[in-house]
Short mmCIF file of C-alpha atoms in Angstrom, two decimals:
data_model
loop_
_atom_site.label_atom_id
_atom_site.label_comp_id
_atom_site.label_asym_id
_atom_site.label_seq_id
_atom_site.Cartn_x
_atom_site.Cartn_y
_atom_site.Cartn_z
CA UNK A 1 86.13 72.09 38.72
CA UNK A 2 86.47 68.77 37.69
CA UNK A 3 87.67 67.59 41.61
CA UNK A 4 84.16 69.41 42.29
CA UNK A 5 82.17 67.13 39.84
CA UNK A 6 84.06 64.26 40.78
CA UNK A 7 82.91 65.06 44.84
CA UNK A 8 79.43 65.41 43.88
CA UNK A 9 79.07 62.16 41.44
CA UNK A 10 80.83 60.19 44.47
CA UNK A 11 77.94 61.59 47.01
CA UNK A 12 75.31 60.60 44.73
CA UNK A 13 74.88 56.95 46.15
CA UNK A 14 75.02 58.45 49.51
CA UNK A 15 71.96 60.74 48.81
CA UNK A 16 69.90 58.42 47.14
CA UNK A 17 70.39 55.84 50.03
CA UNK A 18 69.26 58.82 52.40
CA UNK A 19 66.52 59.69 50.30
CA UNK A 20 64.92 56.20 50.01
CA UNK A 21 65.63 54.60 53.65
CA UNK A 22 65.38 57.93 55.82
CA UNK A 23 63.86 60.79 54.32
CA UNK A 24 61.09 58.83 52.05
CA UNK A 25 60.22 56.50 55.46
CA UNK A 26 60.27 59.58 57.95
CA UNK A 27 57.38 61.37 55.21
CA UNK A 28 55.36 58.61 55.20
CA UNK A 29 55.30 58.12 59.15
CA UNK A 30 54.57 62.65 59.29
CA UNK A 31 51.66 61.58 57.04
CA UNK A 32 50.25 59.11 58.80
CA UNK A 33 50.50 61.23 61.47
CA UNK A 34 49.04 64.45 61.05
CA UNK A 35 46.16 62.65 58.74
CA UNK A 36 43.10 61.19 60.13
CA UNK A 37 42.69 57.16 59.95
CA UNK A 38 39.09 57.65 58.34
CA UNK A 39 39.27 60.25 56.42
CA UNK A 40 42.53 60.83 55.35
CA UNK A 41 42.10 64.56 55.97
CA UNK A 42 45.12 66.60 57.59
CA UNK A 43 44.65 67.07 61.85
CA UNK A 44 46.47 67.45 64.45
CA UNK A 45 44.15 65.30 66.69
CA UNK A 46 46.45 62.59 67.09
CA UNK A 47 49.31 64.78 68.44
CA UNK A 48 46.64 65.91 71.14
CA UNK A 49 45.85 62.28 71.72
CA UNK A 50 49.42 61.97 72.81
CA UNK A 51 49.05 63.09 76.20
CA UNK A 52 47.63 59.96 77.37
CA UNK A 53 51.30 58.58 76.92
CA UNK A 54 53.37 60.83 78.86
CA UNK A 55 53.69 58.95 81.98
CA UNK A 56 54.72 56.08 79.97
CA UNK A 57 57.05 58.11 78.22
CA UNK A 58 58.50 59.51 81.68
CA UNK A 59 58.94 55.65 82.67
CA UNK A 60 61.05 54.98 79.29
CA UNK A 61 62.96 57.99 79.36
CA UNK A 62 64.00 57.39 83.55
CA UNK A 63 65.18 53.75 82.19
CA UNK A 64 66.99 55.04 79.63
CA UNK A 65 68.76 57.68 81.46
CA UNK A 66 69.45 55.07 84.55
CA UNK A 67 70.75 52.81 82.24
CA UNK A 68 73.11 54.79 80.54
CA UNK A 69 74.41 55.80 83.95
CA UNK A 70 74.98 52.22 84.60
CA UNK A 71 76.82 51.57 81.42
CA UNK A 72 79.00 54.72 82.21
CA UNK A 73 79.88 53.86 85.68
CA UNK A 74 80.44 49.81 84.45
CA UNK A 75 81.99 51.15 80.52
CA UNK A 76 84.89 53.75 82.28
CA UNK A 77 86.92 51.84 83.81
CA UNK A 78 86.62 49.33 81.35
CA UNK A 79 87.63 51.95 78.60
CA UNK A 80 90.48 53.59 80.72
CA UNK A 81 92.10 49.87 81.38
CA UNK A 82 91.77 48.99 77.84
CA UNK A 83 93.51 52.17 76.50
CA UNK A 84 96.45 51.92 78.77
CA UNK A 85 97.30 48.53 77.68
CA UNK A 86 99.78 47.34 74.99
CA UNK A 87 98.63 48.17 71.25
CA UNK A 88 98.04 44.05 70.84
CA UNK A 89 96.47 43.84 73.93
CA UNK A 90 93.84 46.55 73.02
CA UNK A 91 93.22 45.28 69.51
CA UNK A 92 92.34 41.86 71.49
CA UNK A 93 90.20 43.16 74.29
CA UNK A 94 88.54 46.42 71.68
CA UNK A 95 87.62 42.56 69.94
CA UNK A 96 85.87 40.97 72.82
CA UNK A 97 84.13 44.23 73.37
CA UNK A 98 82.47 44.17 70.49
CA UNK A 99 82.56 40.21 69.93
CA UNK A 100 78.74 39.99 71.65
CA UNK A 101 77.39 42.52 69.15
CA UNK A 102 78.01 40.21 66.36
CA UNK A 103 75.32 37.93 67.82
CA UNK A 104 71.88 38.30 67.54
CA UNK A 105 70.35 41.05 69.76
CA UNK A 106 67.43 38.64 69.92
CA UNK A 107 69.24 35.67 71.06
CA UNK A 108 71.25 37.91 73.95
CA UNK A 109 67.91 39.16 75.28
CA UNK A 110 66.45 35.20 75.11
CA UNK A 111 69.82 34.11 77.09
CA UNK A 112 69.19 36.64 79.96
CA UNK A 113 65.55 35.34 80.11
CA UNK A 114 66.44 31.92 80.59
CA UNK A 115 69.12 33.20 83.26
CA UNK A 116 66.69 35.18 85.61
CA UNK A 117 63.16 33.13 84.68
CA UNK A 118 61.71 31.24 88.01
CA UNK A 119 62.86 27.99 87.51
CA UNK A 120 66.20 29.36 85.03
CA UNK A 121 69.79 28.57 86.02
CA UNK A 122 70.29 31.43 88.46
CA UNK A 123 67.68 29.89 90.45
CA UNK A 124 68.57 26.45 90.04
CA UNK A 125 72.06 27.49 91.26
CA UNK A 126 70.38 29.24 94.27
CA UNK A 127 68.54 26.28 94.87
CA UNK A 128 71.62 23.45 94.68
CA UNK A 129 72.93 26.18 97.80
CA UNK A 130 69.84 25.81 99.69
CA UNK A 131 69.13 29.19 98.57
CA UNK A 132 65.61 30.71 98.28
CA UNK A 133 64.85 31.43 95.06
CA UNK A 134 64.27 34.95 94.14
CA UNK A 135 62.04 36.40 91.20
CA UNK A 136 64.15 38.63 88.90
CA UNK A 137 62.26 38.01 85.75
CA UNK A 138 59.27 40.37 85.09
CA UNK A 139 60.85 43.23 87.61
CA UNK A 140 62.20 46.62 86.66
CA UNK A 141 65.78 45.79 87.36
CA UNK A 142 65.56 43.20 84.96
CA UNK A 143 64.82 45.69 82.11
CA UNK A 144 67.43 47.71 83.33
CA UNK A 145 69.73 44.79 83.47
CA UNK A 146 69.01 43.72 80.30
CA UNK A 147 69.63 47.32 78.36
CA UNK A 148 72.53 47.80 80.28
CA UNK A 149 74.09 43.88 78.83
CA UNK A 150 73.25 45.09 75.53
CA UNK A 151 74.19 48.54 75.14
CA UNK A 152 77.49 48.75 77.20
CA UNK A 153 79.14 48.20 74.17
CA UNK A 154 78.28 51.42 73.00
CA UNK A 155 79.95 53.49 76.11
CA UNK A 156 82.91 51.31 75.91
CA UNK A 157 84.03 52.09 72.61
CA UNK A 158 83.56 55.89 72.07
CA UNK A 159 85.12 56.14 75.68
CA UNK A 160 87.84 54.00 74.69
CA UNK A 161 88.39 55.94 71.23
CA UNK A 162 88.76 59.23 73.37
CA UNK A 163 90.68 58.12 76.16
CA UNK A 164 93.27 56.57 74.28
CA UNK A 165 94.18 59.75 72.82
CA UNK A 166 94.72 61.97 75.66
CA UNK A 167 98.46 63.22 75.91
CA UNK A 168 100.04 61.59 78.67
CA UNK A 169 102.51 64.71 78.60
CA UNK A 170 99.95 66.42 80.57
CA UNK A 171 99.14 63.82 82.57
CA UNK A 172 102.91 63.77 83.60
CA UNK A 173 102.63 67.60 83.77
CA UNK A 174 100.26 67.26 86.45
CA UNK A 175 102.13 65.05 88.34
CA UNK A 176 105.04 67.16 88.08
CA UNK A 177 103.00 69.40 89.56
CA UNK A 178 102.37 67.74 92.61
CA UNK A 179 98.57 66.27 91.98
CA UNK A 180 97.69 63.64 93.23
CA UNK A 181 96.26 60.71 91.38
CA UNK A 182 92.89 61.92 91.99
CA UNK A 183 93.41 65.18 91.11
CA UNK A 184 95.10 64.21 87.62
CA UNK A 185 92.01 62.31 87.10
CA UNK A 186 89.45 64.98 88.07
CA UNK A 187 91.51 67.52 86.75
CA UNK A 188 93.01 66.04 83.79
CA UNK A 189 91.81 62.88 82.18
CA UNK A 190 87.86 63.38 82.97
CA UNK A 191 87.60 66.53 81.28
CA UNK A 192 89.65 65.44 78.08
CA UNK A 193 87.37 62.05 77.87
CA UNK A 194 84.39 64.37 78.30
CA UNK A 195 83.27 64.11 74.45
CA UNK A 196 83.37 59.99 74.96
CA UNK A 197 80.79 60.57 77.78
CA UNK A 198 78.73 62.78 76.18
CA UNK A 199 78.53 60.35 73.09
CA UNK A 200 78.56 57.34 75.26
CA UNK A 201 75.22 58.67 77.05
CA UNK A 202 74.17 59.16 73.85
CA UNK A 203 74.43 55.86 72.22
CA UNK A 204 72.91 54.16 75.23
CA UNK A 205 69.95 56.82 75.69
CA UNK A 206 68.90 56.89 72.54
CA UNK A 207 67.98 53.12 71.78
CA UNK A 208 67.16 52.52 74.99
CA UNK A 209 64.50 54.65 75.39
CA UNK A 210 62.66 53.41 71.72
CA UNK A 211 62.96 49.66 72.92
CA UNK A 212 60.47 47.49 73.00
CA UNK A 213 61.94 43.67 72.93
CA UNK A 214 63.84 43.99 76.56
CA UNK A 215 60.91 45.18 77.76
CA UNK A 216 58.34 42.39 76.50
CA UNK A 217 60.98 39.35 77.36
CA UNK A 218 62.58 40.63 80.67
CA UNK A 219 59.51 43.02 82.09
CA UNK A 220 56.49 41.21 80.91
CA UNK A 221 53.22 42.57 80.78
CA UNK A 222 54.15 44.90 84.12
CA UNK A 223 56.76 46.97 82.42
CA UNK A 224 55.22 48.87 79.45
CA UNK A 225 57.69 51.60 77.32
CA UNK A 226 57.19 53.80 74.73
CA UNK A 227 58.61 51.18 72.57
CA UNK A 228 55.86 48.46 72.98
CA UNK A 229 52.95 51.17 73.56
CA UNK A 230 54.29 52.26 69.80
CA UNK A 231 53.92 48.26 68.67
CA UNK A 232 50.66 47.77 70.50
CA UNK A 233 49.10 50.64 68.10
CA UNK A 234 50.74 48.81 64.98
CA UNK A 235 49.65 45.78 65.59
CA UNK A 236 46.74 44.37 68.16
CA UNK A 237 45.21 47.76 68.50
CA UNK A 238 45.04 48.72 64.89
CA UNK A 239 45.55 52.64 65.05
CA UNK A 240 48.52 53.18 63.07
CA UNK A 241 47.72 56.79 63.16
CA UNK A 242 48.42 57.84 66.71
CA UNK A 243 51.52 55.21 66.80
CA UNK A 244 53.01 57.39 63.80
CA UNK A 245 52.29 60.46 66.00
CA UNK A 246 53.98 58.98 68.84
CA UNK A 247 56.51 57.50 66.63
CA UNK A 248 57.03 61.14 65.50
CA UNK A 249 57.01 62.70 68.87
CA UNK A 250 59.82 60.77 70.31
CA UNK A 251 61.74 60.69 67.15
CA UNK A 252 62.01 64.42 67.73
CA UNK A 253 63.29 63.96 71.40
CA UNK A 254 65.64 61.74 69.99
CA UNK A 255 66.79 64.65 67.77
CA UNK A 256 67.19 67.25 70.11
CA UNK A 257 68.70 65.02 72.67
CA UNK A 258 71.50 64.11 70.32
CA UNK A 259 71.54 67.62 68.99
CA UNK A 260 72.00 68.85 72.96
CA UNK A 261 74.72 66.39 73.57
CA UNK A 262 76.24 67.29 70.54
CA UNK A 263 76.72 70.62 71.15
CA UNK A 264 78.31 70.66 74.44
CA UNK A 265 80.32 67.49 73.51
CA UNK A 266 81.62 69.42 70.62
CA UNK A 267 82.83 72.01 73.06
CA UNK A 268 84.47 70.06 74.67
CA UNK A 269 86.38 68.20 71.24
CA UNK A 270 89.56 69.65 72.67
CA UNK A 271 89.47 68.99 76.03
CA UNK A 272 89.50 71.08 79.02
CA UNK A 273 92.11 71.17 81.92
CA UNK A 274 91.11 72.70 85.06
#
């Protein structure tokens, strides 16, 4: 009994941080959202005002998903070489991973406009080669290429924390076995680091697809997301209304995308040998 009391007194500061910085915020954005801006009155006209958005939201969610496909492909290998180094070599590299998070997201995002701008050091250096220039600032790939810089962090490390953990008696099995080292890969070691995809997908989809500041700085005024659409409402355009609604809406796909992933990625929290 008393272990019992002592487990509940010891959540307490966990529930009230809950309470006041997510549940208290996510009310206030469902009221703004289902209430009308003159009024105040309950509707539901600014979740039918939302369809006006879904190309936009299309756009965000296809650079989302190609840049978490980027950061898998790039954050894999990356993972896989990491985990099959030395304990004090990990510990170094696992520190370099994550040494660019502990700079400003801001000031990342500024660097890579200064590298791809018109007249920016990329440029320059084409230029000292007798190189035309070429105009990466303000283009799609630079979006991508800019959510794929910040965010590959967060494939590396859940595929390195999975990885790193895989038996290497069945690896060995397998090669006693006669596979090849294809095979043990396909077979073996991508199946068991299936959860670390599944959650590495996730942690790049899921900011990715609310961002707004990659967008503005390396897309301009020809790349709009969800993200700045959601700003524009806050700010210049003055209908806080709909952007709660659309704040709400994608919120929700947020939800059941991580729920989705979840799910199969906890069926897979043994691993599976074919």
């Amino acid at each position: 009994m008393m272990k019992k009391n002592k487990s509940i007194l010891l959540s307490i500061p966990y529930a009230i941080w809950m309470l006041v910085f997510t549940l208290i915020p996510l009310g206030v954005v469902a009221y703004y959202a289902l209430t009308d801006p003159s009024t105040g009155q309950f509707t539901l006209q600014n979740i039918r005002d939302l369809g006006m958005f879904l190309p936009t939201l299309g756009i965000s969610g296809a650079y989302a998903l190609v840049s978490a496909l980027i950061c898998l492909l790039l954050g894999y290998p990356v993972a896989y070489y990491i985990a099959h180094r030395t304990p004090v070599i990990q510990k170094i590299l696992y520190m370099l991973v994550m040494l660019p998070m502990c700079m400003s997201f801001l000031l990342r995002t500024l660097a890579w406009v200064g590298l791809l701008e018109n007249n920016g050091i990329l440029n320059s250096l084409l230029g000292a080669l007798h190189l035309k220039p070429i105009t990466m600032i303000g283009t799609p790939g630079a979006v991508i290429l800019g959510m794929v810089y910040n965010y590959l962090p967060y494939m590396i490390l859940p595929l390195y924390a999975i990885i790193v953990k895989i038996d290497h008696r069945l690896i060995e099995a397998a090669e006693d076995l006669g596979c090849s080292g294809t095979q043990v890969f396909s077979k073996v070691i991508l199946p068991l680091s299936m959860p670390g995809i599944l959650s590495g997908i996730t942690m790049v989809f899921v900011p990715a697809i609310s961002t707004f500041y990659i967008s503005q700085k390396l897309g301009g005024t020809e790349t709009m997301l969800i993200g700045d659409i959601i700003e524009r409402l806050f700010k210049s355009a003055g209908n806080p209304n709909l952007g709660a609604a659309l704040s709400l809406v994608l919120m929700l796909l947020v939800f059941i995308c991580t729920g989705v992933m979840n799910r199969f990625g906890g069926e897979e929290e043994g691993g599976v040998v074919v």
